[in-house]
Amino acid sequence: MHRIALIAAIFTVAAAPVSAQEDDGKSLMEQGAELFFEGLRQEMEPALEDLRGLAEQFGPAMQSFIQEMGPALAEITAQVKDWSAYEAPEILPNGDIIIRKKPDQPQPEEILPEDQEEQKEEPQGATDI
């Protein structure tokens, strides 16, 4: 439907006589482009208004989500090197969300907190006094 209207508008502009140019010196191509973009703006105006309404409705909720979850997401992003090594998130019936590693991916070495790394290095049987 839009293509037919576009083609009709182009032929209408092309069929207009050259003497129909306005006094401001615009060519027929410029006038046609202006008419086309004005029609496009009028067609898109309702959709843009709906989008503006959605932004007003969800904007505060998204800002709150970003403020609360932003630091946690940044920490996860820093720890995960390659997102393609993981499957899509899965929501379990109890509400837990798990992200499994793809089976063909190598498993990373176990990462221990700093205080546990020192204990791991001590030989078995050693006792602190």
CSV table of C-alpha atoms in Angstrom, one decimal:
chain,number,residue,atom,x,y,z
A,1,MET,CA,0.0,0.0,0.0
A,2,HIS,CA,2.8,2.4,0.9
A,3,ARG,CA,4.7,1.5,-2.3
A,4,ILE,CA,1.7,2.3,-4.4
A,5,ALA,CA,1.3,5.7,-2.7
A,6,LEU,CA,5.0,6.4,-3.1
A,7,ILE,CA,5.0,5.5,-6.8
A,8,ALA,CA,1.8,7.6,-7.4
A,9,ALA,CA,3.5,10.6,-5.6
A,10,ILE,CA,6.6,10.3,-7.7
A,11,PHE,CA,4.6,10.2,-11.0
A,12,THR,CA,2.5,13.1,-9.9
A,13,VAL,CA,5.5,15.2,-9.1
A,14,ALA,CA,7.3,14.1,-12.3
A,15,ALA,CA,4.2,14.9,-14.5
A,16,ALA,CA,3.8,18.4,-13.2
A,17,PRO,CA,5.0,21.1,-15.7
A,18,VAL,CA,8.3,22.8,-15.1
A,19,SER,CA,6.5,26.2,-14.9
A,20,ALA,CA,4.9,25.0,-11.6
A,21,GLN,CA,8.0,25.8,-9.7
A,22,GLU,CA,7.5,28.1,-6.8
A,23,ASP,CA,9.2,31.5,-6.6
A,24,ASP,CA,11.6,30.3,-3.9
A,25,GLY,CA,13.6,28.5,-6.6
A,26,LYS,CA,13.0,24.9,-5.5
A,27,SER,CA,13.3,22.3,-8.2
A,28,LEU,CA,10.6,19.7,-8.8
A,29,MET,CA,12.9,17.1,-7.2
A,30,GLU,CA,13.2,19.2,-4.0
A,31,GLN,CA,9.4,19.8,-3.9
A,32,GLY,CA,8.8,16.1,-4.4
A,33,ALA,CA,11.2,15.1,-1.7
A,34,GLU,CA,9.5,17.6,0.7
A,35,LEU,CA,6.1,16.2,-0.1
A,36,PHE,CA,7.4,12.7,0.4
A,37,PHE,CA,8.9,13.4,3.8
A,38,GLU,CA,5.9,15.3,4.9
A,39,GLY,CA,3.7,12.4,4.0
A,40,LEU,CA,6.0,10.0,5.7
A,41,ARG,CA,6.0,12.1,8.9
A,42,GLN,CA,2.2,12.2,8.9
A,43,GLU,CA,2.1,8.4,8.5
A,44,MET,CA,4.6,7.8,11.3
A,45,GLU,CA,3.1,10.3,13.8
A,46,PRO,CA,0.7,7.9,15.5
A,47,ALA,CA,3.3,5.2,15.9
A,48,LEU,CA,5.8,7.8,17.3
A,49,GLU,CA,3.1,9.0,19.8
A,50,ASP,CA,2.5,5.4,20.9
A,51,LEU,CA,6.3,4.9,21.4
A,52,ARG,CA,6.5,8.2,23.4
A,53,GLY,CA,3.6,6.8,25.6
A,54,LEU,CA,5.5,3.6,26.2
A,55,ALA,CA,8.7,5.4,27.1
A,56,GLU,CA,6.8,7.6,29.6
A,57,GLN,CA,5.2,4.4,31.1
A,58,PHE,CA,8.3,2.2,31.3
A,59,GLY,CA,10.9,4.9,31.7
A,60,PRO,CA,10.9,5.2,35.6
A,61,ALA,CA,10.8,1.4,36.0
A,62,MET,CA,13.8,1.0,33.6
A,63,GLN,CA,15.8,3.7,35.4
A,64,SER,CA,15.1,2.0,38.8
A,65,PHE,CA,16.2,-1.4,37.3
A,66,ILE,CA,19.4,0.1,35.9
A,67,GLN,CA,20.3,1.8,39.2
A,68,GLU,CA,19.7,-1.4,41.2
A,69,MET,CA,21.0,-4.0,38.9
A,70,GLY,CA,23.7,-2.0,37.0
A,71,PRO,CA,26.5,-2.8,39.4
A,72,ALA,CA,25.7,-6.5,39.6
A,73,LEU,CA,25.5,-6.8,35.9
A,74,ALA,CA,28.8,-5.0,35.5
A,75,GLU,CA,30.4,-7.5,37.9
A,76,ILE,CA,29.0,-10.4,36.0
A,77,THR,CA,30.1,-8.9,32.7
A,78,ALA,CA,33.7,-8.5,34.1
A,79,GLN,CA,33.8,-12.2,35.1
A,80,VAL,CA,32.4,-13.7,31.9
A,81,LYS,CA,35.0,-13.6,29.1
A,82,ASP,CA,33.0,-15.3,26.3
A,83,TRP,CA,29.2,-15.2,26.4
A,84,SER,CA,29.0,-17.5,23.4
A,85,ALA,CA,30.3,-20.3,25.6
A,86,TYR,CA,27.0,-20.4,27.5
A,87,GLU,CA,23.5,-21.6,26.7
A,88,ALA,CA,20.4,-19.4,26.9
A,89,PRO,CA,19.2,-18.7,30.4
A,90,GLU,CA,16.6,-21.2,31.8
A,91,ILE,CA,14.0,-20.4,34.4
A,92,LEU,CA,13.3,-23.3,36.7
A,93,PRO,CA,9.8,-24.0,38.1
A,94,ASN,CA,10.9,-22.6,41.5
A,95,GLY,CA,11.9,-19.3,39.9
A,96,ASP,CA,15.6,-19.8,39.9
A,97,ILE,CA,17.5,-18.7,36.7
A,98,ILE,CA,20.4,-20.8,35.6
A,99,ILE,CA,22.8,-20.3,32.7
A,100,ARG,CA,24.5,-23.5,31.7
A,101,LYS,CA,27.9,-23.7,30.0
A,102,LYS,CA,27.7,-25.4,26.6
A,103,PRO,CA,28.8,-29.0,26.8
A,104,ASP,CA,31.6,-28.6,24.2
A,105,GLN,CA,33.2,-25.7,26.1
A,106,PRO,CA,36.2,-26.3,28.4
A,107,GLN,CA,35.5,-25.9,32.1
A,108,PRO,CA,37.4,-23.0,33.8
A,109,GLU,CA,39.8,-23.7,36.7
A,110,GLU,CA,38.2,-23.3,40.1
A,111,ILE,CA,38.6,-19.8,41.4
A,112,LEU,CA,39.1,-19.4,45.1
A,113,PRO,CA,38.9,-16.3,47.2
A,114,GLU,CA,42.3,-14.8,48.2
A,115,ASP,CA,42.1,-16.1,51.8
A,116,GLN,CA,41.4,-19.6,50.6
A,117,GLU,CA,44.3,-19.6,48.1
A,118,GLU,CA,46.8,-19.3,50.9
A,119,GLN,CA,45.3,-22.3,52.7
A,120,LYS,CA,45.4,-24.3,49.5
A,121,GLU,CA,49.2,-23.8,49.1
A,122,GLU,CA,50.0,-25.1,52.6
A,123,PRO,CA,51.1,-28.8,52.8
A,124,GLN,CA,48.7,-31.3,54.3
A,125,GLY,CA,49.2,-31.8,58.1
A,126,ALA,CA,50.5,-28.3,58.8
A,127,THR,CA,49.1,-26.6,61.8
A,128,ASP,CA,49.0,-22.9,62.7
A,129,ILE,CA,49.9,-22.2,66.3
